[in-house]
Amino acid sequence: MGTLNMLGLAKRIGARFLLTSTSEVYGDPLEHPQKETYWGHVNPIGVRSCYDEGKRTAETLTMDYHRGAGVEVRIARIFNTYGPRMCLDDGRVVSNFVSQAIRKQPMTVYGDGKQTRSFQYVSDLVDGLVALMEGEHVGPFNLGNPGEFTMIELAEVVKETIDPSATIEFRANTADDPHKRKPDISKAKELLNWEPKISLREGLPLMVNDFETAS
């Protein structure tokens, strides 16, 4: 509904509209890495569906307003992002691991920890969104870091960065958890002249410093 309201506003005042969509539109992908042309593999009635399908519907509405009402739109599909000023307890995997390691609690890994994610530092994402809005291409564009880590590998990087004595605790996996997530960013490289610059090992300490100050 928020997307619909903002599209109506953009139509009335002639604004360019940015939809920050998500890699979750790909669901639990059967294509790896994921290109923008991939339609996804999503359970429409699962526990995660309100988010996945909500974003997919938002993309549909955005393109309908673009085609039907001439609204200038841009669509970004954002992959996992981390950085300073995040909430310690927001439930995202990087924040979880960092806050747990700082508090000397075991890092919680769900399932076998072999599921993969790609993590981009927040300033890289901001650069991508600015390039998208200043350019002439509608999208959608994958904005993410192609560096792919299993949850266990992520936990190891957090251990190296914060506390080598940190431990890992395995728990039952959540339903419909995607097994793999990695963006193909060829389109953004070619049309937006954008690619991420900051690796996880470079970006994580910047986030940790902020968390340690906050806690």
XYZ file of C-alpha atoms in Angstrom:
215
model
C 0.000 0.000 0.000
C 2.885 2.321 0.739
C 4.321 1.683 -2.719
C 0.920 2.322 -4.307
C 0.519 5.609 -2.402
C 4.001 6.804 -3.387
C 3.472 5.845 -7.033
C 0.279 7.923 -7.004
C 2.229 10.849 -5.541
C 5.023 10.443 -8.127
C 2.407 10.460 -10.898
C 0.768 13.637 -9.592
C 3.947 15.669 -9.160
C 6.028 14.179 -11.990
C 8.709 12.729 -9.711
C 11.179 9.961 -10.473
C 10.324 6.991 -8.249
C 12.847 4.572 -6.722
C 11.674 1.148 -5.592
C 14.127 -0.569 -3.265
C 13.167 -4.148 -3.950
C 15.039 -7.204 -2.717
C 16.910 -10.333 -3.708
C 14.070 -12.176 -1.942
C 12.021 -11.809 -5.155
C 14.139 -14.749 -6.385
C 12.932 -16.937 -3.490
C 14.949 -20.152 -3.093
C 16.594 -19.871 -6.508
C 17.153 -22.672 -8.987
C 19.518 -20.365 -10.916
C 22.925 -19.457 -9.472
C 24.103 -16.719 -9.466
C 20.829 -14.845 -9.957
C 20.370 -12.607 -13.002
C 17.632 -9.977 -13.272
C 15.975 -12.037 -16.001
C 15.313 -14.886 -13.531
C 11.641 -14.945 -12.444
C 12.288 -16.672 -9.143
C 11.195 -19.735 -7.207
C 8.882 -18.535 -4.444
C 6.411 -20.285 -2.164
C 3.336 -17.984 -2.217
C 1.868 -19.327 1.049
C 4.965 -19.876 3.215
C 6.033 -18.118 6.411
C 8.278 -15.714 4.460
C 5.784 -15.112 1.658
C 4.355 -11.787 2.856
C 7.805 -10.231 2.358
C 8.769 -12.030 -0.868
C 5.403 -11.588 -2.550
C 4.947 -8.076 -1.154
C 8.133 -6.987 -2.919
C 7.197 -8.855 -6.092
C 3.814 -7.078 -6.091
C 5.569 -3.745 -5.496
C 7.693 -4.363 -8.608
C 4.532 -5.197 -10.588
C 2.792 -1.988 -9.457
C 5.898 0.065 -10.246
C 6.119 -1.274 -13.792
C 2.344 -0.839 -14.303
C 2.589 2.847 -13.346
C 5.624 3.199 -15.609
C 3.933 1.609 -18.631
C 0.384 2.804 -18.010
C 0.863 6.275 -16.544
C 4.319 7.232 -17.813
C 5.834 7.500 -14.325
C 9.633 7.549 -14.382
C 10.723 4.625 -12.230
C 13.905 2.852 -11.130
C 14.002 -0.609 -9.527
C 16.886 -1.914 -7.397
C 16.993 -5.486 -6.083
C 19.079 -5.172 -2.949
C 21.075 -8.118 -1.628
C 22.189 -8.476 2.020
C 23.675 -5.196 3.235
C 25.460 -4.350 6.481
C 27.258 -1.413 8.066
C 27.322 1.058 10.939
C 24.135 2.458 12.512
C 22.240 -0.805 12.144
C 20.203 -1.900 15.152
C 22.061 -4.420 17.306
C 18.974 -6.613 17.612
C 17.404 -6.261 14.157
C 17.523 -10.024 13.580
C 19.703 -9.810 10.453
C 22.458 -12.368 10.320
C 25.467 -9.999 10.351
C 24.053 -7.934 13.239
C 23.179 -11.147 15.106
C 26.679 -12.593 14.825
C 28.410 -9.300 15.672
C 26.208 -8.492 18.673
C 26.471 -12.078 19.977
C 30.277 -12.094 19.659
C 30.563 -8.697 21.385
C 28.326 -9.931 24.224
C 30.354 -13.193 24.540
C 27.302 -15.240 23.529
C 27.464 -18.196 21.095
C 26.757 -17.215 17.484
C 23.488 -18.812 16.365
C 23.671 -20.707 13.057
C 20.448 -22.188 11.685
C 20.504 -25.532 9.879
C 23.904 -26.888 8.830
C 25.316 -23.410 8.142
C 26.079 -24.252 4.518
C 23.474 -21.874 3.079
C 25.167 -18.934 1.361
C 24.623 -15.187 1.300
C 26.436 -12.239 -0.272
C 27.154 -9.205 1.873
C 27.655 -5.650 0.636
C 28.817 -2.697 2.688
C 26.272 0.104 2.983
C 28.328 2.782 1.180
C 28.594 0.542 -1.894
C 24.799 0.215 -1.927
C 24.341 3.988 -1.609
C 26.700 4.539 -4.567
C 24.662 2.032 -6.583
C 21.329 3.664 -5.746
C 22.678 7.119 -6.665
C 24.027 5.781 -9.980
C 20.642 4.157 -10.679
C 18.668 7.326 -9.941
C 21.020 9.534 -11.951
C 21.037 7.154 -14.932
C 18.487 6.533 -17.647
C 17.798 2.822 -17.107
C 14.665 1.572 -15.359
C 16.046 -1.748 -14.165
C 15.575 -3.923 -12.295
C 19.226 -3.971 -11.234
C 20.835 -6.361 -8.775
C 22.785 -4.319 -6.229
C 24.909 -6.632 -4.123
C 28.412 -7.938 -3.555
C 29.116 -11.166 -5.494
C 31.444 -12.366 -2.710
C 29.620 -15.477 -1.461
C 29.933 -16.844 2.093
C 28.356 -19.775 3.892
C 26.930 -18.924 7.321
C 29.803 -20.844 8.909
C 32.351 -18.825 6.889
C 30.614 -15.587 7.948
C 30.788 -16.699 11.592
C 34.524 -17.393 11.163
C 35.134 -13.875 9.762
C 33.226 -12.402 12.736
C 35.355 -14.528 15.094
C 38.577 -13.289 13.444
C 37.393 -9.690 13.691
C 35.964 -9.646 17.229
C 36.868 -12.618 19.403
C 38.838 -15.708 18.317
C 37.341 -17.621 21.276
C 33.739 -17.074 20.103
C 31.673 -20.243 19.701
C 28.933 -21.364 17.299
C 25.604 -22.866 18.330
C 23.544 -24.764 15.745
C 19.742 -24.596 15.764
C 16.939 -26.006 13.615
C 16.593 -24.149 10.329
C 13.731 -21.770 9.556
C 11.142 -22.637 6.880
C 11.785 -21.698 3.225
C 15.288 -20.440 3.993
C 17.004 -19.919 0.597
C 19.954 -22.278 0.113
C 21.990 -19.917 -2.060
C 22.059 -16.205 -2.697
C 24.571 -14.491 -5.004
C 23.948 -11.614 -7.408
C 25.024 -11.494 -11.020
C 25.879 -7.787 -11.281
C 26.917 -7.737 -14.948
C 23.993 -5.466 -15.847
C 24.841 -2.877 -13.159
C 28.512 -2.961 -14.168
C 27.679 -2.370 -17.812
C 24.811 0.131 -17.608
C 25.477 1.943 -14.296
C 29.262 1.602 -14.248
C 28.864 0.332 -10.682
C 30.376 -2.468 -8.679
C 31.037 -2.834 -4.938
C 34.497 -1.876 -3.681
C 34.521 -2.962 -0.026
C 35.052 -6.623 0.880
C 33.487 -8.234 3.946
C 36.850 -8.355 5.716
C 37.277 -4.601 5.136
C 33.724 -3.568 5.965
C 33.046 -5.722 9.008
C 35.538 -3.948 11.334
C 33.873 -0.597 10.491
C 30.524 -2.008 11.607
C 32.040 -3.647 14.697
C 33.570 -0.348 15.870
C 30.136 1.257 15.687
C 28.455 -1.640 17.535
C 31.059 -1.625 20.308
C 30.505 2.092 20.808
C 26.718 1.614 20.865
C 26.798 -1.287 23.296
